[in-house]
Structures are given as C-alpha cells and as structure tokens.
Coordinates of C-alpha atoms in Angstrom, one line a residue:
X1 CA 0.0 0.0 0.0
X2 CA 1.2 3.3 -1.1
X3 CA 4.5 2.3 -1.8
X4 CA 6.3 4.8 -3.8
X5 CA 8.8 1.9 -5.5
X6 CA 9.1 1.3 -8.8
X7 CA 11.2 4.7 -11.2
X8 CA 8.6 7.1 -9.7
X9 CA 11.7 9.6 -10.1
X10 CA 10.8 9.4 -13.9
X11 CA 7.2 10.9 -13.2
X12 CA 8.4 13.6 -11.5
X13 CA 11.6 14.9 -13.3
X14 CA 10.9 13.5 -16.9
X15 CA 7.6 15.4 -17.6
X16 CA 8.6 16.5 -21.4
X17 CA 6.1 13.9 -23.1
X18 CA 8.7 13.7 -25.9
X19 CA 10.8 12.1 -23.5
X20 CA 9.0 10.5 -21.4
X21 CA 7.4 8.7 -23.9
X22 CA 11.2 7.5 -24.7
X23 CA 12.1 6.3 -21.1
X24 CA 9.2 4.6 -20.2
X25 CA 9.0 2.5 -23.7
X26 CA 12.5 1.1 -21.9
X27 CA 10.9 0.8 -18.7
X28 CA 8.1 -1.3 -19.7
X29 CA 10.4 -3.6 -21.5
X30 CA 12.7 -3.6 -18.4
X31 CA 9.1 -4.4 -16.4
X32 CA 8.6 -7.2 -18.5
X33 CA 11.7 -8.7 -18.2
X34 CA 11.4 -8.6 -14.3
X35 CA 7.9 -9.2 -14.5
X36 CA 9.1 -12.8 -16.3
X37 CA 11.6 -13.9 -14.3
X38 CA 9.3 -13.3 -11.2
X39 CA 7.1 -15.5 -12.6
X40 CA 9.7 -18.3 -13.2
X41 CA 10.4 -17.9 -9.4
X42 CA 6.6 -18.2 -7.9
X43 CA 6.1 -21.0 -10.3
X44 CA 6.9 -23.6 -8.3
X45 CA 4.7 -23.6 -5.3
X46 CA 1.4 -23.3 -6.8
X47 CA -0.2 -24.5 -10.3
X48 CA -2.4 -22.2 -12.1
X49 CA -3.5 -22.2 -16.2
X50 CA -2.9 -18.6 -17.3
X51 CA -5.6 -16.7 -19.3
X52 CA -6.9 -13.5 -20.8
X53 CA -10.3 -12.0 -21.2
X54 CA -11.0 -9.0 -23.5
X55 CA -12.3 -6.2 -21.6
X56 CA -13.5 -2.7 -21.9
X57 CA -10.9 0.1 -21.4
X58 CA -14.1 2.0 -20.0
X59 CA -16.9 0.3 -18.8
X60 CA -18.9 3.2 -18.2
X61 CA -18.7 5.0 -21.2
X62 CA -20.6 4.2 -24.9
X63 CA -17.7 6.1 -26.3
X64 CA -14.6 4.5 -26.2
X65 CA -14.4 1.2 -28.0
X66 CA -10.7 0.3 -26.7
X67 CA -10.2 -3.5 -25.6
X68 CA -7.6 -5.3 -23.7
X69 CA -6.8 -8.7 -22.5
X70 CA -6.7 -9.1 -18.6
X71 CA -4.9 -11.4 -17.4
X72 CA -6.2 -14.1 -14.9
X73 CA -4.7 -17.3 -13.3
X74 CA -6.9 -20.8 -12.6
X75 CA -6.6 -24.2 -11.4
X76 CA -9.6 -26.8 -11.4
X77 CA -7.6 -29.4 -9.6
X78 CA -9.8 -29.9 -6.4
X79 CA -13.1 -28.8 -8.6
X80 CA -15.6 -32.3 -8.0
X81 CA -18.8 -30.8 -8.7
X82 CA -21.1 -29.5 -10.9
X83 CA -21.9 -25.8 -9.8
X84 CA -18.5 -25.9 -8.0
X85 CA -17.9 -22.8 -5.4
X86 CA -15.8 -20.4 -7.4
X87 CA -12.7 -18.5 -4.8
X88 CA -11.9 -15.4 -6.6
X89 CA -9.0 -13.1 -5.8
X90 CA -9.4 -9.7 -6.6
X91 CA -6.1 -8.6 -7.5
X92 CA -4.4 -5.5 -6.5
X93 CA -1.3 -3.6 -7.0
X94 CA 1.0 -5.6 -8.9
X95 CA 1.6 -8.8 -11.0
X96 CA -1.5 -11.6 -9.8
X97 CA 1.5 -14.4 -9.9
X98 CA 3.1 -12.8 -6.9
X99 CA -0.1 -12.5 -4.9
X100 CA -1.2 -15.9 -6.2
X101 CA 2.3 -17.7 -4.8
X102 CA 0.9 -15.3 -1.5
X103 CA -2.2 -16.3 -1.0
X104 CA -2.0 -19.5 0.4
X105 CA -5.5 -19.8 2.4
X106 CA -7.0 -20.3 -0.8
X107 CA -5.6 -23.4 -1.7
X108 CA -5.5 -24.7 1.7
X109 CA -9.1 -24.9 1.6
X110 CA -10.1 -25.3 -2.3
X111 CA -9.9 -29.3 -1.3
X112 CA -12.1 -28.9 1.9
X113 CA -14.9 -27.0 -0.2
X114 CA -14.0 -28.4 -3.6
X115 CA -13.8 -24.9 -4.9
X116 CA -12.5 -23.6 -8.3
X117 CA -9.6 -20.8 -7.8
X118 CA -9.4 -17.9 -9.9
X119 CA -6.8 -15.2 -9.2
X120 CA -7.5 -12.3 -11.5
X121 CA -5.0 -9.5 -12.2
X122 CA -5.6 -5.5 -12.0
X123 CA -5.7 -3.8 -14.6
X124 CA -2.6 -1.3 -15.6
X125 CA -0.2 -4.1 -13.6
X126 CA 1.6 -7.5 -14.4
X127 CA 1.2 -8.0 -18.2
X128 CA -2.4 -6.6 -18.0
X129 CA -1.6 -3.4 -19.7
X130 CA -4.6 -1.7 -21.7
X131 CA -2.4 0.2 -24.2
X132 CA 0.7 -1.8 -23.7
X133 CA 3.9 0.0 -23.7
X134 CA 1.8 3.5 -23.9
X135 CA -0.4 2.3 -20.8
X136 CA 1.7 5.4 -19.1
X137 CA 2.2 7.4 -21.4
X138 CA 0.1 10.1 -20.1
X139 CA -3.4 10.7 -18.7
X140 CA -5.9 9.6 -21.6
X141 CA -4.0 6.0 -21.3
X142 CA -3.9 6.2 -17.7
X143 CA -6.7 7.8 -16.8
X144 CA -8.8 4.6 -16.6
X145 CA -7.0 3.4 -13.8
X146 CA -9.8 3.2 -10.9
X147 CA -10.8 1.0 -8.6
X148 CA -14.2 1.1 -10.4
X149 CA -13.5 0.6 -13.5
X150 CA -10.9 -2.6 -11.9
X151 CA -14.0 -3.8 -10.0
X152 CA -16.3 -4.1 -13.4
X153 CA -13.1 -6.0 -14.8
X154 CA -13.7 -8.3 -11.7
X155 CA -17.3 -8.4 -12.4
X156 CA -17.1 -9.0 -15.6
X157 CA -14.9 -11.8 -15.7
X158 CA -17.0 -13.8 -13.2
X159 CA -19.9 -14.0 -15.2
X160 CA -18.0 -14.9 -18.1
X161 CA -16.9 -17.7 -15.9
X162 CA -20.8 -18.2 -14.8
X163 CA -22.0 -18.3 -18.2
X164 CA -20.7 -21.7 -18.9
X165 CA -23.3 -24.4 -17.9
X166 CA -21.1 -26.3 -15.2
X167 CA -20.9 -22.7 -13.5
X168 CA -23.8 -21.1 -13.6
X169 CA -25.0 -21.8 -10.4
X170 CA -21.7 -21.4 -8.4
X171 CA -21.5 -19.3 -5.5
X172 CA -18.8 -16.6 -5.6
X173 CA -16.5 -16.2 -2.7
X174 CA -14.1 -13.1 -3.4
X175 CA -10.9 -12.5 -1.2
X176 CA -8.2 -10.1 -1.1
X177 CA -5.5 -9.0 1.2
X178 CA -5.2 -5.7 1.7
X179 CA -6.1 -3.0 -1.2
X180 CA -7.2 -6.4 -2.8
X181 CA -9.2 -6.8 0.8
X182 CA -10.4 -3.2 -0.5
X183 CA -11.9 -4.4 -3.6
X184 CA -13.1 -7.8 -2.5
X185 CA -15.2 -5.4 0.3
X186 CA -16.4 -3.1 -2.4
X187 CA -17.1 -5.6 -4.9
X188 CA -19.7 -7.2 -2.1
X189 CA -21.1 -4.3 -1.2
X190 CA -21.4 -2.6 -4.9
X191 CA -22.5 -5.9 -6.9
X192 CA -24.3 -8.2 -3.8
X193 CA -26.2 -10.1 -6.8
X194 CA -22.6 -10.9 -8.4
X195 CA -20.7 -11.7 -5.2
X196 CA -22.0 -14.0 -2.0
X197 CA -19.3 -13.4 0.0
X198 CA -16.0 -11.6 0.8
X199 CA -13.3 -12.0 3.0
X200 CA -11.0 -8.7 3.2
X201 CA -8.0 -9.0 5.0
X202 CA -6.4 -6.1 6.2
X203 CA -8.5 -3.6 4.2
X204 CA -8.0 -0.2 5.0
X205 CA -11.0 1.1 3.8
X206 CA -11.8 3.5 6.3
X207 CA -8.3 5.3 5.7
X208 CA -9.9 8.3 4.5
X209 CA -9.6 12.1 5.3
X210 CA -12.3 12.6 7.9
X211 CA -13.0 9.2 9.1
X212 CA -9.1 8.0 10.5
X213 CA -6.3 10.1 12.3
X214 CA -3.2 10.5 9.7
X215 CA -1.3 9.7 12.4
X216 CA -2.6 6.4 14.1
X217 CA -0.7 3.8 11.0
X218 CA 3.0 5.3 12.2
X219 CA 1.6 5.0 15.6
X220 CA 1.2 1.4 15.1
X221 CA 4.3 1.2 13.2
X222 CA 6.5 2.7 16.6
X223 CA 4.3 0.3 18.8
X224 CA 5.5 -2.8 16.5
X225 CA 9.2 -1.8 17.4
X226 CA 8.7 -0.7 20.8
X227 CA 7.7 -4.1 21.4
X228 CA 10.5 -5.5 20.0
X229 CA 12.8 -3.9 22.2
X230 CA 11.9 -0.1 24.4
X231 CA 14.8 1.3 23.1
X232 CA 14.6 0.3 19.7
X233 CA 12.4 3.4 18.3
X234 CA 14.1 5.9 20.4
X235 CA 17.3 5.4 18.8
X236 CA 15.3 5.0 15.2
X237 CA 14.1 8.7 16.5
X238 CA 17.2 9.7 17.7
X239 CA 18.7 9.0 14.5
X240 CA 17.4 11.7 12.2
X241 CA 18.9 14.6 13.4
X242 CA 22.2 12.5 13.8
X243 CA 22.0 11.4 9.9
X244 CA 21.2 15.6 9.0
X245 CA 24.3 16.4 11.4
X246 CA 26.7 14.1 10.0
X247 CA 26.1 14.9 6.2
X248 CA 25.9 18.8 6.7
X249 CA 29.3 18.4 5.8
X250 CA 31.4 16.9 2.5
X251 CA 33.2 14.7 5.0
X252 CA 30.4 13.5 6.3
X253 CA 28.6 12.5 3.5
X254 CA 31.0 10.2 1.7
X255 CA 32.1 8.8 5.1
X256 CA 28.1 7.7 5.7
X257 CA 27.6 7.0 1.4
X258 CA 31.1 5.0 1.9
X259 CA 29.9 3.3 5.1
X260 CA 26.5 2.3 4.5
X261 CA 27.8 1.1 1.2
X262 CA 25.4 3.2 -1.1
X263 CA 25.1 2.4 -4.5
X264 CA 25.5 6.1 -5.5
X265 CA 27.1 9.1 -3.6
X266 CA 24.9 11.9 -0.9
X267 CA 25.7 14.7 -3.2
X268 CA 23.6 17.4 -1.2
X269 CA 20.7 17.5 1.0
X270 CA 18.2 16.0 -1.5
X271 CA 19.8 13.3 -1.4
X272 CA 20.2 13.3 2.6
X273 CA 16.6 13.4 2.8
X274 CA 15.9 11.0 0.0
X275 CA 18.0 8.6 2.0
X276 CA 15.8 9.2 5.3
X277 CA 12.8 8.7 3.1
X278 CA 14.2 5.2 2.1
X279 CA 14.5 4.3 5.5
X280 CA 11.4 5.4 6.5
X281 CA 9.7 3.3 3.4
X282 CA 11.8 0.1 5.5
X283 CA 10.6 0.6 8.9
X284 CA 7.4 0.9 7.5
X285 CA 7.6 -2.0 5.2
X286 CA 9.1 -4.2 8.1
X287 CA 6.0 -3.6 10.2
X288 CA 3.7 -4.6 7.4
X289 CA 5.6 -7.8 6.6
X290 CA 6.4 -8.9 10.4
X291 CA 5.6 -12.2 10.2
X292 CA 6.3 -15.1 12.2
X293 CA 8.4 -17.1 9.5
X294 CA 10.8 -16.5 7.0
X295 CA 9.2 -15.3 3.6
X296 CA 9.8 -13.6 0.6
X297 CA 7.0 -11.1 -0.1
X298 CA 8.4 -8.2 -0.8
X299 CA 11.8 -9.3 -0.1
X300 CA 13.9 -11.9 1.6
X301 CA 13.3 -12.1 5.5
X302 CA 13.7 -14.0 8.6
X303 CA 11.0 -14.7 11.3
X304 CA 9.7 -11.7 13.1
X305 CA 11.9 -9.6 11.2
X306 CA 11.0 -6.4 13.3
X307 CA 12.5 -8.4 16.4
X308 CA 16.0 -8.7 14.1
X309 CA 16.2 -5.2 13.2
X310 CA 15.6 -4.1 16.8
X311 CA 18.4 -6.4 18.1
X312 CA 21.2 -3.8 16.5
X313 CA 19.6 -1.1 18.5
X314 CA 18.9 -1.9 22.7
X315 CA 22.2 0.4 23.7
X316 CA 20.2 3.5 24.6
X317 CA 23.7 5.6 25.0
X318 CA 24.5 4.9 21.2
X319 CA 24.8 8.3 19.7
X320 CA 26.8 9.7 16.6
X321 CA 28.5 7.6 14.1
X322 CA 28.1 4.7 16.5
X323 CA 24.1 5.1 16.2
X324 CA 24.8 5.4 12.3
X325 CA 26.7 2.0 12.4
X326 CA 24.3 0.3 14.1
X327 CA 21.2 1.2 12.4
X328 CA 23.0 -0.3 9.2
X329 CA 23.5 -3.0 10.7
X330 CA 19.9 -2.9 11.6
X331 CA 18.4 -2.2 8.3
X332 CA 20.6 -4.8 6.5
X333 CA 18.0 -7.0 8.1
X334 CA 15.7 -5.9 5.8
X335 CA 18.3 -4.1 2.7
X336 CA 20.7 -7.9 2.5
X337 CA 19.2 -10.8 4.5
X338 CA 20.9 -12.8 2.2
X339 CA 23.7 -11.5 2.0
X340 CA 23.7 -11.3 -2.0
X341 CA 23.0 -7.7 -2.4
X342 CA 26.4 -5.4 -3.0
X343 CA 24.8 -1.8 -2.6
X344 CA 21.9 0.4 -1.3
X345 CA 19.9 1.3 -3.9
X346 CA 17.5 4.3 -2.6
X347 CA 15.4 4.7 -5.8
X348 CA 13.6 1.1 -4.9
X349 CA 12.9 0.2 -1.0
X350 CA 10.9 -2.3 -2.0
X351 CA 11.9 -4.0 -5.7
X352 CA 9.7 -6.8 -5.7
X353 CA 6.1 -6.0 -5.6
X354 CA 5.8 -4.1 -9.1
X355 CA 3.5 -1.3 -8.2
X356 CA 4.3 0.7 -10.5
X357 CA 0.8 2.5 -10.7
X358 CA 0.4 2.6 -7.5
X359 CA 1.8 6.7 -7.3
X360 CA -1.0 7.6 -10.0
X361 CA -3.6 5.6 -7.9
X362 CA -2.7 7.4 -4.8
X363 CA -2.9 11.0 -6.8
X364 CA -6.6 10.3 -7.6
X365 CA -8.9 8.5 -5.8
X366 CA -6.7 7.0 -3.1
X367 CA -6.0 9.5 -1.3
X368 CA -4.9 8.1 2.3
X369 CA -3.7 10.8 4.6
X370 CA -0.5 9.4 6.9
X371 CA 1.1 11.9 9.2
X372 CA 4.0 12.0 11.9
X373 CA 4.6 14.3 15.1
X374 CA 7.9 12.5 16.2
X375 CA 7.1 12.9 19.2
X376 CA 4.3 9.5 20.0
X377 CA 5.8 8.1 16.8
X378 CA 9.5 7.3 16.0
X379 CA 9.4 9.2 12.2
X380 CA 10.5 12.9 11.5
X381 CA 7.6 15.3 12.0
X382 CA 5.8 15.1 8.6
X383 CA 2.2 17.3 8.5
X384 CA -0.4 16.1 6.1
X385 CA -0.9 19.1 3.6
X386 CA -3.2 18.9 1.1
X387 CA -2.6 21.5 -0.9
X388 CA 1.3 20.4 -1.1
X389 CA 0.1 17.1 -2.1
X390 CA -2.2 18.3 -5.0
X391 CA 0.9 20.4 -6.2
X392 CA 3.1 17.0 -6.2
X393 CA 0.0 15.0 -8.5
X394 CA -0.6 18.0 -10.8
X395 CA 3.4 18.0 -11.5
X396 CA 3.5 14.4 -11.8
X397 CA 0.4 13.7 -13.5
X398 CA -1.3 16.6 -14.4
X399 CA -4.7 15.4 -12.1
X400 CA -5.6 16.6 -8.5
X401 CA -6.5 14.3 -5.8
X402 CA -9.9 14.1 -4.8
X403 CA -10.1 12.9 -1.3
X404 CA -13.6 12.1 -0.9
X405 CA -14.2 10.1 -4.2
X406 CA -13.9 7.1 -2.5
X407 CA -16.0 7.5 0.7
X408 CA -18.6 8.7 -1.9
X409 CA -18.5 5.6 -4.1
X410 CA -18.7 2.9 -1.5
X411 CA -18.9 4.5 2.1
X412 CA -17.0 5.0 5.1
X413 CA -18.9 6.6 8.2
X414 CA -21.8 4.5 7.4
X415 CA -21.9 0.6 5.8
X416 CA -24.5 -0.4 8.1
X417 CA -25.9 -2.0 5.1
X418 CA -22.8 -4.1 4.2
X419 CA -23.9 -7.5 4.3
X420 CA -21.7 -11.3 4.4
X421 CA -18.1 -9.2 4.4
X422 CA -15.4 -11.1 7.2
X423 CA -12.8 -7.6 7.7
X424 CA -10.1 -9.4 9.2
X425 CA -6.8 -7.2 10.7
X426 CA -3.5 -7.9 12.8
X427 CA -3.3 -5.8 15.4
X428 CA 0.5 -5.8 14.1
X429 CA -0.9 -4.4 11.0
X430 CA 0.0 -0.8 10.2
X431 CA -3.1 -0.5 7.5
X432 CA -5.2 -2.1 10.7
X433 CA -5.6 2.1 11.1
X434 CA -7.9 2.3 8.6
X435 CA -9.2 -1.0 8.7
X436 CA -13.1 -2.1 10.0
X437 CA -12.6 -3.2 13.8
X438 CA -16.4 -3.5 14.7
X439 CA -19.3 -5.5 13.2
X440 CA -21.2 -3.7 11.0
X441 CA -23.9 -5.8 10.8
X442 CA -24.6 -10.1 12.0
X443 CA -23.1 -10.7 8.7
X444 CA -20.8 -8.2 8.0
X445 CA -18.1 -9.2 11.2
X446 CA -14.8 -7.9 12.3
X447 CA -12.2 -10.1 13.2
X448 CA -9.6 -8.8 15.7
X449 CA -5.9 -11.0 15.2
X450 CA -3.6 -9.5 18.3
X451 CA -0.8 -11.2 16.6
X452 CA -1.4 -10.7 13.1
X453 CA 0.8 -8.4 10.4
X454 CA -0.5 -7.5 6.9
X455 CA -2.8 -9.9 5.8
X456 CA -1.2 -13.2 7.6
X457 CA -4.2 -15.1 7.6
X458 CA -4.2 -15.0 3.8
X459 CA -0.8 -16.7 3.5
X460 CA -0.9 -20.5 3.6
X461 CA -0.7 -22.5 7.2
X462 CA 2.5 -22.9 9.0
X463 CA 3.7 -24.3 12.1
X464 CA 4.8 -21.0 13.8
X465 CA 1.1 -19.5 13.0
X466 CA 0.2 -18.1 16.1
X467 CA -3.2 -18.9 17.7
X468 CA -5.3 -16.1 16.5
X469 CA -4.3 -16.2 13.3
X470 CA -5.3 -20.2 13.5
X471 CA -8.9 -19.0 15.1
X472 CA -9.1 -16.4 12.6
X473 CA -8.5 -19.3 9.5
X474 CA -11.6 -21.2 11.2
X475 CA -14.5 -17.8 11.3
X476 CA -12.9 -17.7 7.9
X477 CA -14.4 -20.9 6.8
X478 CA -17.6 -20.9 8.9
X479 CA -18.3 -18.0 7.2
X480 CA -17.9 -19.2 3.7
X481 CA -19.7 -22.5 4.2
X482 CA -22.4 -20.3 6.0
X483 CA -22.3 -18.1 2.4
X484 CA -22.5 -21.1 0.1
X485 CA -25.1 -22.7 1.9
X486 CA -27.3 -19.9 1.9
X487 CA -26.9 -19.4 -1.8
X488 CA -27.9 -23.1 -2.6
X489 CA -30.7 -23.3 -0.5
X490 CA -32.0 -19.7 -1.9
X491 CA -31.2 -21.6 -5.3
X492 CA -32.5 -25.0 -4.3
X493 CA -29.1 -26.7 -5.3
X494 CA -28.0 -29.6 -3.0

C-alpha cells in the first residue's frame, strides 16, 4: 500500500512527453523482463492455467471502443462438482503471480470446499496493460485506472466464468489481502447479486480524510518496534537529526555514502533526505511484513523480522556515528538478509512487488492521509498538507487528488448496510488504522488477530502460525460454508 517503489523519479523529473514517452517505452520492456523472471520464481509452489479475457478500457462510457486482454490465473484441480464454489481473488497492485504464490489460504481450503480458484490480475499491472507499452504514457492511457472501472473488470470476468453451464450456479466467494481486501469489500457491497461473499484482510478502507487520524498507521508502526525492544524506536528517533548532522558536511557525507555502502554518492541535501525517506519506506515495510516465518513477499526475511532489526539497536547511550553503524547493521536486516545484495539502492525500497501505478492511484482516488509528530511516533515530524500534495500530483500527472471520491463511491462513516463481508486485521498491522474493527452488521463481522501483520491469515498454514491467526483461519471458513449454503438453499441446489 502506497508504496512509492518502482522509477517514480521518472514521473516527477521527466515530464517532457517527448521524452517521457522515450524512457518509459525502456521501462516497460525492463518491467517485462522482471515481471518474467518473477514469474519463473513463484512457479513452483502453486499451479495455475494462465488466461486473458478482453475487456472494456471504459466500462462506463458508450464512447470508447478500446479493448484489452486481462490477465487471470486458474486451477480446477480440487473442482468435483457440478456448480463448483468459485474462490476469486481480486487482485491489486502488482503482478497476480506474486499474490497468487501469497495467497495460500485459498488453496489450503479449495480441497475442503472443492472450490475452483481464480486469481484475476488489476488492470494497468503485471502483463495486463490496456495500451501496452503506452499504458503510461500520459493521462488519456492512464486515466482509466480506478478501482471502479478494476471492479467491473472483476465483475465481468465472473460471469463470463458463470456463463458456462457447469458454472452457472456457483457461488462466488471473493478474497483479497489488503487493497485487494479493499476491492473484494467493495465488490460485495457494490455488486451483492454478483458476489455471495468476501473475505477482506487487512483492508483499510476506512483510511480516509475525515474518518481515521493520519497519524494512528506510524503510531502502530513505533508500537510494533517498541515491542521489540523499548529502546529500539528511540534510537530509530534519535537518528534523524544525527544522519542531518553528520552529512551537513562533504566529509560527512562520503564517510556515511562510503559506510553504509550506497550504491551512489549523498551529493547534497536532497539526497540526505531521499535517504531518510528510504529508511522510513523500510521501517514501514518491516511492520507490514512482520511475520512469524521466514518469507519472501516483498523481499527476503527471517521470522519476526521487526525483532531482528531491533536487536542492533537496545544500547540507549548509542549516539553519533556509532548510532549510524548500528542502524545499518539494523536495516541490513531488511536491505541484504541474504547476503547477496552489493549496494543500497535508494530509488527502490521495495523491488519486488511491481507497483508501479500505485503513485497515479494514490494521486486520484486513493487519497490516504498518513502523518507524523515525532514525538508519540518514531518518524520525523511530517504534516499532512493537502494543498502540497495536489501540487506533487498535478506535477507528476497533471490530475488533483480528490479525497472524498472514495468514501462517496462505496462509504465510510456508514456501511450499516454491508452484508456477508469477514474484515479481518492484525493488530500488528499498520493498515489495521484504517481498517473495519467493529461488526457492521450479523453478517458483516470484524475479526480482531492480536498477533497478526498484513494480511497473515491470507498466506498458507505454518507451524509457527500463532493462535489467532489459526482461530481467525476457522471464522474464515464458517463463514464461507455459512455463504454457500445460503446461496444453494436460496437456489435449491444440493
């Protein structure tokens, strides 16, 4: 979520379209490339049949004819049945193979309930790119990049799957982990006739100007590392004005460039505060991915990886370059777990994930405030300004934010008429912020996971699962029998 990751530098600096439209014809065969060899790597664990649908570039409009082929991964294997329950992923922000190869409750339970699996990709990421290599080339390619128009992709793809006789009385389970968990709520509560039932994990849909405090995700972010170890974001706090110190000076920056073994040199303050950016993206990302296991989401980790980090930083008299050393030390945790990567690159935090419309997402409709006072937090002191932000997205993409779009679309103060939606959320969960922590109806039911990160009850069973996120796996599954009984008896299908 709102990970800023993938050559957004070219959006901001390059805005000529001339060249522009050079540089990003190399990037998306760069993409590609990357976007391949991932998919050689998440291969292995999971089976799937790939396939493509054609699709409206604009479902809502009579006067755009434009068609593309989405993308979308299925496998039959445990399918017994006529009228076989149909899992669906809505996919979010970045190639469907990596979320598929994440996503491991799914086929933990396609054998219990017989279920076919369908993963289906969003549009304008992976390979499902509505005008190709001119997808971004600028806003009347990119401008159909919603969550509504992704939604009617969604929609549209499951009745193309219901409108083959062995399906057409399947229920429809959708599930997503968090802005996936977004769309599988919306898609619930926007097309009820469509969908009988989500489960959205960690779906911050209530992370909205008006409705959530910009500052209660870093809040949860500090707590995760305060947990760790008491001293552990007081020296992360502590750190910032002892980076800015050191690098006011020439000596300074080449001896922290030279000693945190950065791929390119701290030439001037921009880059001092692109490099405290960087690390702020890591703490963050840690938090979201603090699992209880080694994995490889959005990049190689061990167990608790939060825990790791914080082990480089319990001496509360570290100050100076000591403090420096040691919060390299920490970060490599998260920057070289295996030991294979030669330099820090601070243009990509996070190289995996492939979100590279994410940025143009986040200037439009997902507008989700996040702000820091440094003083109950552990981050600089960083004010939520929207009229700063609307300069950034004009620059960038010539569009201004509007911040209520969404709560208008689908709700936030009130979904008291939400109906057969599970909102699931770790309690080690930055996004669990903006996420639904009450029931909003008998039906539509919170689920509170004390010892949960991003979406963990999503990922596929292991021994070190703690025992709400077990618990959580089992509502999971009364609910959806509980769905797909209630469909075949409304249908009279036994």
């Amino acid at each position: 979520m709102g990970l800023y990751n993938i050559l957004l530098f070219i959006f901001i600096a390059l805005w000529q379209p001339t060249m522009q439209y050079i540089l990003l014809n190399k990037f998306y065969g760069n993409y590609q490339n990357q976007l391949r060899t991932q998919n050689e790597l998440y291969s292995g664990k999971y089976k799937y049949e790939i396939k493509t649908i054609n699709m409206p570039v604009d479902h809502f409009s009579f006067s755009v004819p434009d068609t593309f082929k989405l993308r979308y991964l299925v496998n039959n294997t445990w399918q017994i049945r006529k009228d076989a329950p149909i899992f669906f992923y809505t996919g979010n922000e970045g190639n469907i193979e990596n979320f598929a190869q994440n996503t491991g409750f799914m086929w933990d339970i396609a054998p219990e309930f017989g279920a076919l699996l369908i993963f289906a990709e969003h549009r304008y990421y992976g390979e499902s790119m509505p005008y190709n290599n001119k997808s971004y080339m600028d806003l009347n390619h990119l401008g159909y990049l919603t969550s509504r128009q992704a939604l009617a992709d969604y929609v549209d793809l499951i009745q193309y799957v219901k409108s083959k006789p062995e399906y057409k009385y399947s229920p429809v389970i959708v599930f997503g982990g968090s802005y996936g968990g977004m769309l599988s709520a919306w898609i619930r509560m926007k097309y009820p006739h469509v969908v009988q039932g989500a489960i959205a994990s960690s779906a911050p849909i209530l992370q909205f100007s008006g409705v959530t405090e910009c500052e209660a995700f870093v809040r949860i972010v500090t707590s995760d590392f305060k947990t760790a170890h008491t001293n552990c974001p007081k020296l992360i706090r502590r750190s910032w004005s002892t980076i800015i110190n050191i690098t006011s000076s020439d000596k300074g920056r080449e001896w922290l460039a030279d000693s945190w073994k950065l791929c390119q040199p701290l030439k001037n303050s921009s880059d001092v505060q692109q490099l405290i950016s960087y690390l702020e993206d890591i703490y963050t990302n840690l938090a979201v991915v603090n699992y209880p296991y080694e994995a490889n989401f959005l990049t190689p980790l061990p167990a608790y990886p939060v825990k790791a980090v914080c082990k480089h930083l319990t001496n509360q008299s570290l100050v100076g370059t000591e403090l420096l050393i040691a919060i390299h030390k920490a970060i490599n945790i998260f920057t070289n777990y295996t030991g294979e990567t030669k330099c820090l690159n601070l243009n990509d935090s996070v190289p995996q994930l492939g979100a590279v419309g994410w940025p143009f997402q986040a200037c439009t409709e997902m507008v989700m405030p996040i702000c820091s006072d440094g003083i109950n937090d552990m981050f600089k002191p960083r004010s939520w300004n929207l009229d700063r932000y609307t300069k950034d997205c004009i620059k960038q993409y010539s569009v201004k934010p509007q911040p209520n779009l969404i709560c208008e679309q689908y709700g936030c103060k009130d979904l008291s008429t939400a109906t057969n939606i599970v909102f699931s959320n770790g309690l080690m969960d930055p996004w669990s912020s903006g996420g639904v922590l009450q029931n909003l109806s008998s039906s539509a039911v919170a689920i509170i996971i004390p010892e949960s990160a991003h979406h963990l009850d999503l990922r596929s069973s292991d021994a070190n699962d703690p025992y709400s996120v077990i618990l959580a796996r089992k509502y999971h599954r009364f609910f959806i029998k509980k769905w797909i009984q209630e469909y075949r008896d409304k249908n009279k299908i036994y």
